[in-house]
PDB file of C-alpha atoms in Angstrom:
ATOM      1  CA  MET A   1      -4.012 159.137  94.102  1.00 87.00           C
ATOM      2  CA  PRO A   2      -6.301 156.296  95.272  1.00 97.00           C
ATOM      3  CA  TYR A   3      -5.390 153.916  98.094  1.00 98.00           C
ATOM      4  CA  VAL A   4      -6.543 150.570  99.431  1.00 98.00           C
ATOM      5  CA  THR A   5      -6.183 149.633 103.081  1.00 98.00           C
ATOM      6  CA  ALA A   6      -4.215 146.502 103.924  1.00 98.00           C
ATOM      7  CA  ASP A   7      -5.191 144.125 106.723  1.00 94.00           C
ATOM      8  CA  ASP A   8      -2.929 145.895 109.235  1.00 97.00           C
ATOM      9  CA  GLY A   9      -4.126 149.366 108.253  1.00 97.00           C
ATOM     10  CA  ALA A  10      -1.285 150.236 105.869  1.00 98.00           C
ATOM     11  CA  GLU A  11      -2.366 152.422 102.972  1.00 98.00           C
ATOM     12  CA  ILE A  12      -1.304 151.054  99.581  1.00 98.00           C
ATOM     13  CA  ALA A  13      -1.220 153.621  96.774  1.00 98.00           C
ATOM     14  CA  TYR A  14      -2.035 152.608  93.231  1.00 98.00           C
ATOM     15  CA  ARG A  15      -2.601 153.998  89.748  1.00 98.00           C
ATOM     16  CA  ASP A  16      -5.366 152.758  87.495  1.00 98.00           C
ATOM     17  CA  TRP A  17      -5.263 153.347  83.745  1.00 96.00           C
ATOM     18  CA  ASP A  18      -8.575 151.880  82.644  1.00 92.00           C
ATOM     19  CA  GLY A  19      -8.610 151.177  78.942  1.00 91.00           C
ATOM     20  CA  GLY A  20     -11.814 149.236  79.401  1.00 91.00           C
ATOM     21  CA  GLY A  21     -10.507 145.730  78.766  1.00 91.00           C
ATOM     22  CA  SER A  22      -8.818 142.889  80.612  1.00 95.00           C
ATOM     23  CA  PRO A  23      -6.799 143.935  83.670  1.00 98.00           C
ATOM     24  CA  VAL A  24      -3.008 143.807  83.958  1.00 98.00           C
ATOM     25  CA  LEU A  25      -1.353 144.323  87.334  1.00 98.00           C
ATOM     26  CA  LEU A  26       2.222 145.654  87.145  1.00 98.00           C
ATOM     27  CA  SER A  27       4.556 145.086  90.103  1.00 98.00           C
ATOM     28  CA  HIS A  28       7.734 147.158  90.308  1.00 98.00           C
ATOM     29  CA  GLY A  29      11.349 146.493  91.260  1.00 98.00           C
ATOM     30  CA  TRP A  30      13.360 147.571  94.313  1.00 98.00           C
ATOM     31  CA  PRO A  31      13.514 150.359  95.475  1.00 98.00           C
ATOM     32  CA  LEU A  32      11.226 151.950  92.877  1.00 98.00           C
ATOM     33  CA  ASN A  33       7.458 152.438  92.799  1.00 98.00           C
ATOM     34  CA  GLY A  34       4.548 152.189  90.387  1.00 98.00           C
ATOM     35  CA  ASP A  35       5.850 155.110  88.349  1.00 98.00           C
ATOM     36  CA  ALA A  36       8.457 152.714  86.974  1.00 98.00           C
ATOM     37  CA  TRP A  37       5.675 151.177  84.879  1.00 98.00           C
ATOM     38  CA  GLU A  38       4.097 154.385  83.570  1.00 97.00           C
ATOM     39  CA  ALA A  39       5.205 153.932  79.939  1.00 97.00           C
ATOM     40  CA  THR A  40       4.022 150.318  79.888  1.00 98.00           C
ATOM     41  CA  ALA A  41       0.733 151.218  81.571  1.00 98.00           C
ATOM     42  CA  ARG A  42       0.050 153.894  78.975  1.00 98.00           C
ATOM     43  CA  VAL A  43       0.655 151.482  76.095  1.00 98.00           C
ATOM     44  CA  LEU A  44      -1.497 148.765  77.667  1.00 98.00           C
ATOM     45  CA  ALA A  45      -4.378 151.191  78.241  1.00 98.00           C
ATOM     46  CA  GLU A  46      -4.068 152.543  74.704  1.00 97.00           C
ATOM     47  CA  HIS A  47      -4.492 148.955  73.501  1.00 97.00           C
ATOM     48  CA  GLY A  48      -7.698 148.530  75.472  1.00 97.00           C
ATOM     49  CA  HIS A  49      -6.425 146.948  78.674  1.00 97.00           C
ATOM     50  CA  ARG A  50      -6.816 148.108  82.260  1.00 98.00           C
ATOM     51  CA  ALA A  51      -3.342 148.665  83.738  1.00 98.00           C
ATOM     52  CA  VAL A  52      -2.951 148.857  87.518  1.00 98.00           C
ATOM     53  CA  ALA A  53       0.360 149.611  89.240  1.00 98.00           C
ATOM     54  CA  HIS A  54       0.765 149.953  92.990  1.00 98.00           C
ATOM     55  CA  ASP A  55       3.501 151.223  95.300  1.00 98.00           C
ATOM     56  CA  ARG A  56       4.690 148.376  97.507  1.00 98.00           C
ATOM     57  CA  ARG A  57       4.392 149.205 101.220  1.00 98.00           C
ATOM     58  CA  GLY A  58       7.306 151.356 102.279  1.00 98.00           C
ATOM     59  CA  HIS A  59       7.820 152.474  98.673  1.00 98.00           C
ATOM     60  CA  GLY A  60       6.614 155.587  96.873  1.00 98.00           C
ATOM     61  CA  ARG A  61       3.401 156.988  98.316  1.00 98.00           C
ATOM     62  CA  SER A  62       2.348 153.931 100.346  1.00 98.00           C
ATOM     63  CA  SER A  63       2.597 153.729 104.142  1.00 98.00           C
ATOM     64  CA  ARG A  64       6.090 153.383 105.594  1.00 97.00           C
ATOM     65  CA  THR A  65       5.328 150.654 108.103  1.00 97.00           C
ATOM     66  CA  TRP A  66       8.004 149.389 110.467  1.00 97.00           C
ATOM     67  CA  HIS A  67       6.817 145.793 110.051  1.00 97.00           C
ATOM     68  CA  GLY A  68       5.762 143.783 107.034  1.00 98.00           C
ATOM     69  CA  ASN A  69       8.661 144.526 104.726  1.00 98.00           C
ATOM     70  CA  GLU A  70       8.828 140.943 103.466  1.00 98.00           C
ATOM     71  CA  MET A  71       7.292 138.883 100.696  1.00 98.00           C
ATOM     72  CA  ASP A  72       4.363 137.313 102.513  1.00 98.00           C
ATOM     73  CA  THR A  73       3.020 140.711 103.541  1.00 98.00           C
ATOM     74  CA  TYR A  74       3.759 142.194 100.110  1.00 98.00           C
ATOM     75  CA  ALA A  75       1.706 139.374  98.568  1.00 98.00           C
ATOM     76  CA  ASP A  76      -1.128 139.880 101.050  1.00 98.00           C
ATOM     77  CA  ASP A  77      -1.175 143.612 100.271  1.00 98.00           C
ATOM     78  CA  LEU A  78      -1.443 142.701  96.601  1.00 98.00           C
ATOM     79  CA  ALA A  79      -4.393 140.439  97.396  1.00 98.00           C
ATOM     80  CA  CYS A  80      -6.126 143.349  99.152  1.00 98.00           C
ATOM     81  CA  LEU A  81      -5.675 145.455  96.034  1.00 98.00           C
ATOM     82  CA  VAL A  82      -6.878 142.723  93.657  1.00 98.00           C
ATOM     83  CA  GLU A  83      -9.959 142.054  95.773  1.00 98.00           C
ATOM     84  CA  ALA A  84     -10.771 145.745  96.355  1.00 98.00           C
ATOM     85  CA  LEU A  85     -10.741 146.405  92.606  1.00 98.00           C
ATOM     86  CA  ASP A  86     -12.425 143.032  91.947  1.00 97.00           C
ATOM     87  CA  LEU A  87      -9.854 142.173  89.277  1.00 98.00           C
ATOM     88  CA  THR A  88     -10.499 138.906  87.445  1.00 98.00           C
ATOM     89  CA  GLU A  89      -8.966 137.248  84.395  1.00 97.00           C
ATOM     90  CA  LEU A  90      -5.925 139.141  85.539  1.00 98.00           C
ATOM     91  CA  THR A  91      -2.468 139.171  83.984  1.00 98.00           C
ATOM     92  CA  LEU A  92       0.229 139.544  86.642  1.00 98.00           C
ATOM     93  CA  VAL A  93       3.459 141.185  85.471  1.00 98.00           C
ATOM     94  CA  GLY A  94       6.412 141.507  87.819  1.00 98.00           C
ATOM     95  CA  HIS A  95       9.780 143.140  87.179  1.00 98.00           C
ATOM     96  CA  SER A  96      12.727 142.168  89.395  1.00 98.00           C
ATOM     97  CA  THR A  97      11.490 142.211  93.025  1.00 98.00           C
ATOM     98  CA  GLY A  98       7.976 142.583  91.641  1.00 98.00           C
ATOM     99  CA  GLY A  99       8.394 139.182  90.024  1.00 98.00           C
ATOM    100  CA  GLY A 100       8.882 137.692  93.452  1.00 98.00           C
ATOM    101  CA  GLU A 101       5.863 139.547  94.755  1.00 98.00           C
ATOM    102  CA  VAL A 102       3.478 138.227  92.087  1.00 98.00           C
ATOM    103  CA  VAL A 103       4.832 134.679  92.365  1.00 98.00           C
ATOM    104  CA  ARG A 104       4.358 134.730  96.139  1.00 98.00           C
ATOM    105  CA  TYR A 105       0.841 136.099  95.574  1.00 98.00           C
ATOM    106  CA  LEU A 106       0.053 132.995  93.510  1.00 98.00           C
ATOM    107  CA  GLY A 107       1.631 130.784  96.155  1.00 98.00           C
ATOM    108  CA  ARG A 108      -0.440 132.272  98.988  1.00 98.00           C
ATOM    109  CA  HIS A 109      -3.681 133.240  97.272  1.00 98.00           C
ATOM    110  CA  GLY A 110      -3.976 130.936  94.277  1.00 98.00           C
ATOM    111  CA  SER A 111      -4.899 131.655  90.684  1.00 98.00           C
ATOM    112  CA  ASP A 112      -8.704 131.979  90.888  1.00 98.00           C
ATOM    113  CA  ARG A 113      -8.454 135.599  89.689  1.00 98.00           C
ATOM    114  CA  VAL A 114      -5.360 135.137  87.507  1.00 98.00           C
ATOM    115  CA  ALA A 115      -5.230 134.204  83.827  1.00 98.00           C
ATOM    116  CA  ARG A 116      -1.521 134.713  83.060  1.00 98.00           C
ATOM    117  CA  LEU A 117       1.843 135.399  84.628  1.00 98.00           C
ATOM    118  CA  VAL A 118       4.773 137.352  83.184  1.00 98.00           C
ATOM    119  CA  LEU A 119       8.160 137.520  84.884  1.00 98.00           C
ATOM    120  CA  VAL A 120      10.517 140.252  83.633  1.00 98.00           C
ATOM    121  CA  ALA A 121      14.140 140.069  84.825  1.00 98.00           C
ATOM    122  CA  ALA A 122      12.610 138.677  88.000  1.00 98.00           C
ATOM    123  CA  VAL A 123      14.306 137.583  91.230  1.00 98.00           C
ATOM    124  CA  PRO A 124      12.787 134.066  91.538  1.00 98.00           C
ATOM    125  CA  PRO A 125      13.548 131.310  92.131  1.00 98.00           C
ATOM    126  CA  LEU A 126      16.191 132.227  94.783  1.00 98.00           C
ATOM    127  CA  MET A 127      18.992 134.751  94.427  1.00 98.00           C
ATOM    128  CA  VAL A 128      21.279 134.006  97.359  1.00 98.00           C
ATOM    129  CA  ARG A 129      23.671 131.056  97.327  1.00 98.00           C
ATOM    130  CA  THR A 130      22.844 128.307  99.808  1.00 97.00           C
ATOM    131  CA  ASP A 131      23.771 124.659 100.186  1.00 97.00           C
ATOM    132  CA  ASP A 132      20.782 123.639  98.089  1.00 96.00           C
ATOM    133  CA  ASN A 133      21.096 126.646  95.768  1.00 97.00           C
ATOM    134  CA  PRO A 134      24.750 126.574  94.695  1.00 96.00           C
ATOM    135  CA  GLU A 135      24.018 128.552  91.512  1.00 94.00           C
ATOM    136  CA  GLY A 136      22.982 131.613  93.536  1.00 97.00           C
ATOM    137  CA  LEU A 137      24.974 134.758  94.264  1.00 98.00           C
ATOM    138  CA  PRO A 138      27.179 134.901  97.375  1.00 98.00           C
ATOM    139  CA  LEU A 139      25.678 136.461 100.493  1.00 98.00           C
ATOM    140  CA  GLU A 140      28.435 139.079 100.426  1.00 98.00           C
ATOM    141  CA  THR A 141      26.863 140.564  97.284  1.00 97.00           C
ATOM    142  CA  PHE A 142      23.745 141.499  99.227  1.00 98.00           C
ATOM    143  CA  ASP A 143      25.662 142.485 102.350  1.00 98.00           C
ATOM    144  CA  GLU A 144      27.453 145.041 100.192  1.00 97.00           C
ATOM    145  CA  ILE A 145      24.136 146.487  99.006  1.00 98.00           C
ATOM    146  CA  ARG A 146      22.913 146.607 102.614  1.00 98.00           C
ATOM    147  CA  ALA A 147      26.091 148.401 103.657  1.00 98.00           C
ATOM    148  CA  GLY A 148      25.609 150.955 100.908  1.00 98.00           C
ATOM    149  CA  GLU A 149      21.983 151.442 101.889  1.00 98.00           C
ATOM    150  CA  ALA A 150      22.977 152.012 105.515  1.00 98.00           C
ATOM    151  CA  ALA A 151      25.971 154.254 104.831  1.00 98.00           C
ATOM    152  CA  ASP A 152      24.873 156.503 101.955  1.00 98.00           C
ATOM    153  CA  ARG A 153      21.844 155.324 100.089  1.00 98.00           C
ATOM    154  CA  ALA A 154      21.674 158.475  97.982  1.00 98.00           C
ATOM    155  CA  GLN A 155      25.042 157.578  96.451  1.00 98.00           C
ATOM    156  CA  LEU A 156      24.155 153.877  96.250  1.00 98.00           C
ATOM    157  CA  TYR A 157      21.213 154.708  94.020  1.00 98.00           C
ATOM    158  CA  ARG A 158      23.408 156.955  91.870  1.00 98.00           C
ATOM    159  CA  ASP A 159      25.913 154.127  91.471  1.00 98.00           C
ATOM    160  CA  LEU A 160      23.241 151.595  90.570  1.00 98.00           C
ATOM    161  CA  ALA A 161      21.651 153.910  88.010  1.00 98.00           C
ATOM    162  CA  ASP A 162      24.993 154.824  86.427  1.00 97.00           C
ATOM    163  CA  GLY A 163      26.114 151.193  86.432  1.00 97.00           C
ATOM    164  CA  PRO A 164      24.479 147.780  86.511  1.00 97.00           C
ATOM    165  CA  PHE A 165      20.785 148.609  86.761  1.00 97.00           C
ATOM    166  CA  PHE A 166      20.543 150.030  83.227  1.00 97.00           C
ATOM    167  CA  GLY A 167      23.761 148.428  81.993  1.00 96.00           C
ATOM    168  CA  HIS A 168      25.120 151.939  81.502  1.00 96.00           C
ATOM    169  CA  ASN A 169      28.556 150.661  82.538  1.00 96.00           C
ATOM    170  CA  ARG A 170      28.539 148.274  79.559  1.00 93.00           C
ATOM    171  CA  THR A 171      27.385 150.293  76.608  1.00 83.00           C
ATOM    172  CA  GLY A 172      26.390 153.725  77.941  1.00 86.00           C
ATOM    173  CA  GLY A 173      23.662 155.526  76.106  1.00 85.00           C
ATOM    174  CA  VAL A 174      21.060 155.447  78.865  1.00 95.00           C
ATOM    175  CA  SER A 175      19.800 158.982  79.238  1.00 97.00           C
ATOM    176  CA  GLN A 176      20.558 161.146  82.254  1.00 97.00           C
ATOM    177  CA  GLY A 177      16.813 161.571  82.617  1.00 97.00           C
ATOM    178  CA  LEU A 178      16.227 157.841  83.095  1.00 97.00           C
ATOM    179  CA  ARG A 179      19.041 157.609  85.630  1.00 98.00           C
ATOM    180  CA  ASP A 180      17.714 160.644  87.496  1.00 98.00           C
ATOM    181  CA  ALA A 181      14.226 159.125  87.538  1.00 98.00           C
ATOM    182  CA  PHE A 182      15.655 155.958  89.123  1.00 98.00           C
ATOM    183  CA  TRP A 183      17.325 158.040  91.835  1.00 98.00           C
ATOM    184  CA  LEU A 184      14.211 160.125  92.468  1.00 98.00           C
ATOM    185  CA  GLN A 185      11.939 157.101  92.807  1.00 98.00           C
ATOM    186  CA  SER A 186      14.486 155.309  94.985  1.00 98.00           C
ATOM    187  CA  MET A 187      14.753 158.226  97.399  1.00 98.00           C
ATOM    188  CA  ALA A 188      10.950 158.136  97.763  1.00 98.00           C
ATOM    189  CA  CYS A 189      11.301 154.684  99.332  1.00 98.00           C
ATOM    190  CA  GLY A 190      11.495 154.561 103.116  1.00 98.00           C
ATOM    191  CA  HIS A 191      14.976 153.791 104.417  1.00 98.00           C
ATOM    192  CA  ARG A 192      13.898 150.829 106.563  1.00 97.00           C
ATOM    193  CA  ALA A 193      11.681 149.456 103.799  1.00 98.00           C
ATOM    194  CA  ALA A 194      14.523 149.671 101.296  1.00 98.00           C
ATOM    195  CA  TYR A 195      16.954 148.004 103.736  1.00 98.00           C
ATOM    196  CA  GLU A 196      14.607 145.164 104.684  1.00 98.00           C
ATOM    197  CA  CYS A 197      13.522 144.607 101.098  1.00 98.00           C
ATOM    198  CA  ILE A 198      17.081 143.621 100.179  1.00 98.00           C
ATOM    199  CA  ALA A 199      16.606 140.469 102.262  1.00 98.00           C
ATOM    200  CA  ALA A 200      13.122 139.976 100.836  1.00 98.00           C
ATOM    201  CA  PHE A 201      14.271 139.940  97.222  1.00 98.00           C
ATOM    202  CA  SER A 202      17.513 138.051  97.776  1.00 98.00           C
ATOM    203  CA  ALA A 203      16.737 135.406 100.403  1.00 98.00           C
ATOM    204  CA  THR A 204      13.101 134.466  99.801  1.00 98.00           C
ATOM    205  CA  ASP A 205      12.826 130.991  98.319  1.00 98.00           C
ATOM    206  CA  PHE A 206      10.208 131.082  95.554  1.00 98.00           C
ATOM    207  CA  ARG A 207      10.806 127.546  94.297  1.00 98.00           C
ATOM    208  CA  PRO A 208       7.630 126.098  95.899  1.00 98.00           C
ATOM    209  CA  ASP A 209       5.567 129.016  94.571  1.00 98.00           C
ATOM    210  CA  LEU A 210       6.885 128.517  91.032  1.00 98.00           C
ATOM    211  CA  ALA A 211       6.276 124.779  91.133  1.00 97.00           C
ATOM    212  CA  ALA A 212       2.616 125.440  91.957  1.00 96.00           C
ATOM    213  CA  VAL A 213       1.981 127.969  89.161  1.00 98.00           C
ATOM    214  CA  ASP A 214      -0.916 126.696  87.063  1.00 98.00           C
ATOM    215  CA  VAL A 215      -1.476 129.544  84.583  1.00 98.00           C
ATOM    216  CA  PRO A 216       0.256 130.275  81.251  1.00 98.00           C
ATOM    217  CA  THR A 217       3.592 131.882  82.037  1.00 98.00           C
ATOM    218  CA  LEU A 218       6.017 133.989  80.040  1.00 98.00           C
ATOM    219  CA  VAL A 219       9.536 134.497  81.382  1.00 98.00           C
ATOM    220  CA  ILE A 220      11.553 137.362  79.863  1.00 98.00           C
ATOM    221  CA  HIS A 221      15.190 137.916  80.809  1.00 98.00           C
ATOM    222  CA  GLY A 222      18.244 139.634  79.340  1.00 98.00           C
ATOM    223  CA  ASP A 223      21.345 137.490  79.049  1.00 98.00           C
ATOM    224  CA  ASP A 224      23.536 140.414  80.211  1.00 97.00           C
ATOM    225  CA  ASP A 225      21.541 141.148  83.367  1.00 98.00           C
ATOM    226  CA  GLN A 226      24.037 142.302  86.035  1.00 98.00           C
ATOM    227  CA  ILE A 227      21.442 142.511  88.840  1.00 98.00           C
ATOM    228  CA  VAL A 228      19.637 139.171  88.444  1.00 98.00           C
ATOM    229  CA  PRO A 229      21.915 137.127  86.208  1.00 98.00           C
ATOM    230  CA  PHE A 230      20.046 135.113  83.608  1.00 98.00           C
ATOM    231  CA  GLU A 231      21.474 131.828  84.875  1.00 97.00           C
ATOM    232  CA  VAL A 232      20.294 132.690  88.426  1.00 98.00           C
ATOM    233  CA  GLY A 233      16.842 133.986  87.507  1.00 98.00           C
ATOM    234  CA  GLY A 234      15.061 133.562  84.192  1.00 98.00           C
ATOM    235  CA  ARG A 235      16.565 130.311  83.032  1.00 98.00           C
ATOM    236  CA  ARG A 236      15.800 128.492  86.267  1.00 98.00           C
ATOM    237  CA  SER A 237      12.355 130.045  86.781  1.00 98.00           C
ATOM    238  CA  ALA A 238      11.268 128.948  83.322  1.00 98.00           C
ATOM    239  CA  ALA A 239      12.429 125.427  84.098  1.00 98.00           C
ATOM    240  CA  LEU A 240      10.378 125.299  87.310  1.00 98.00           C
ATOM    241  CA  VAL A 241       7.041 126.389  85.802  1.00 98.00           C
ATOM    242  CA  GLU A 242       5.410 123.685  83.748  1.00 96.00           C
ATOM    243  CA  GLY A 243       4.870 124.859  80.191  1.00 97.00           C
ATOM    244  CA  ALA A 244       6.504 128.264  80.711  1.00 98.00           C
ATOM    245  CA  ARG A 245       7.791 130.087  77.648  1.00 98.00           C
ATOM    246  CA  LEU A 246      11.218 131.689  77.916  1.00 98.00           C
ATOM    247  CA  GLU A 247      12.188 134.760  75.903  1.00 98.00           C
ATOM    248  CA  VAL A 248      15.862 135.694  76.116  1.00 98.00           C
ATOM    249  CA  TYR A 249      16.756 139.267  75.180  1.00 98.00           C
ATOM    250  CA  GLU A 250      20.236 138.895  73.742  1.00 97.00           C
ATOM    251  CA  GLY A 251      22.708 141.451  75.075  1.00 96.00           C
ATOM    252  CA  SER A 252      20.113 143.127  77.289  1.00 97.00           C
ATOM    253  CA  GLY A 253      20.463 144.000  80.953  1.00 97.00           C
ATOM    254  CA  HIS A 254      18.133 144.332  83.911  1.00 98.00           C
ATOM    255  CA  ALA A 255      16.000 147.414  83.237  1.00 98.00           C
ATOM    256  CA  LEU A 256      14.002 145.945  80.349  1.00 98.00           C
ATOM    257  CA  PRO A 257      10.908 148.164  80.892  1.00 98.00           C
ATOM    258  CA  ASP A 258      13.169 151.122  80.055  1.00 97.00           C
ATOM    259  CA  THR A 259      15.970 149.819  77.834  1.00 97.00           C
ATOM    260  CA  ASP A 260      13.934 147.341  75.745  1.00 97.00           C
ATOM    261  CA  ARG A 261      10.594 149.071  75.965  1.00 97.00           C
ATOM    262  CA  ASP A 262       9.234 148.483  72.448  1.00 98.00           C
ATOM    263  CA  ARG A 263      10.158 144.793  72.359  1.00 98.00           C
ATOM    264  CA  LEU A 264       8.794 144.224  75.854  1.00 98.00           C
ATOM    265  CA  HIS A 265       5.511 145.941  75.058  1.00 98.00           C
ATOM    266  CA  ALA A 266       5.096 143.897  71.879  1.00 98.00           C
ATOM    267  CA  ASP A 267       5.731 140.679  73.772  1.00 98.00           C
ATOM    268  CA  LEU A 268       3.323 141.653  76.568  1.00 98.00           C
ATOM    269  CA  LEU A 269       0.534 142.594  74.170  1.00 98.00           C
ATOM    270  CA  ALA A 270       0.968 139.395  72.175  1.00 98.00           C
ATOM    271  CA  PHE A 271       0.958 137.230  75.309  1.00 98.00           C
ATOM    272  CA  ILE A 272      -2.047 138.978  76.856  1.00 96.00           C
ATOM    273  CA  GLY A 273      -3.934 138.582  73.607  1.00 91.00           C
ATOM    274  CA  SER A 274      -3.039 134.936  73.167  1.00 87.00           C
TER     275      SER A 274
END
């Protein structure tokens, strides 16, 4: 697997499915890694695009650094990858925490190399409830995840996979294989990285980054998302990006790249080709 070296020496692993056409960079959710996008990457490459998916630092096969497990460093690592591969006319696609990562990338590094932005069940604009963010989720929600991570993260990941992540607690029907893959990828994340990333995805304020987005943007969100509720995430992000298009997946949950794969791929291909 190839790597790029970040500014502090961390090695960032990535996969590169080069279909020969315009590049698409896929950023994954917590606590997964680039493998979470493998089905989407295959479809994009088969349709002539170049799909790149990295492992965020601390996740998957990338370096497990003690420091830098926060959004600014994640975004800077992404910039190292984009520059090393000389990606231009790039479509940024972020799922969940990855949505925060790509939005912060735009906020810190601008859109010179970026043609489009897609947010899929993404954490922006701000998940945690604060005085100026009363629609957010209570801090106790994230403290509970942190407690589970600290006490028995192996079981935490089982509970998430069997419950709210795929919406398996609502309708069932998500295969054991998918839930096992979630657990396997999650256990490949470093413990400190996974713990610190909970603060990164829940308490980072992306509102200034979203307000500065100046590329065509597609926001996709399920209205039964139990991880990033639609009213907390997609609806408000779409309102903050001028001209953004909002696609609501009725009855869908958080894991859209797995549970709504065909519809998501069709929407991505149409938007990239627009």
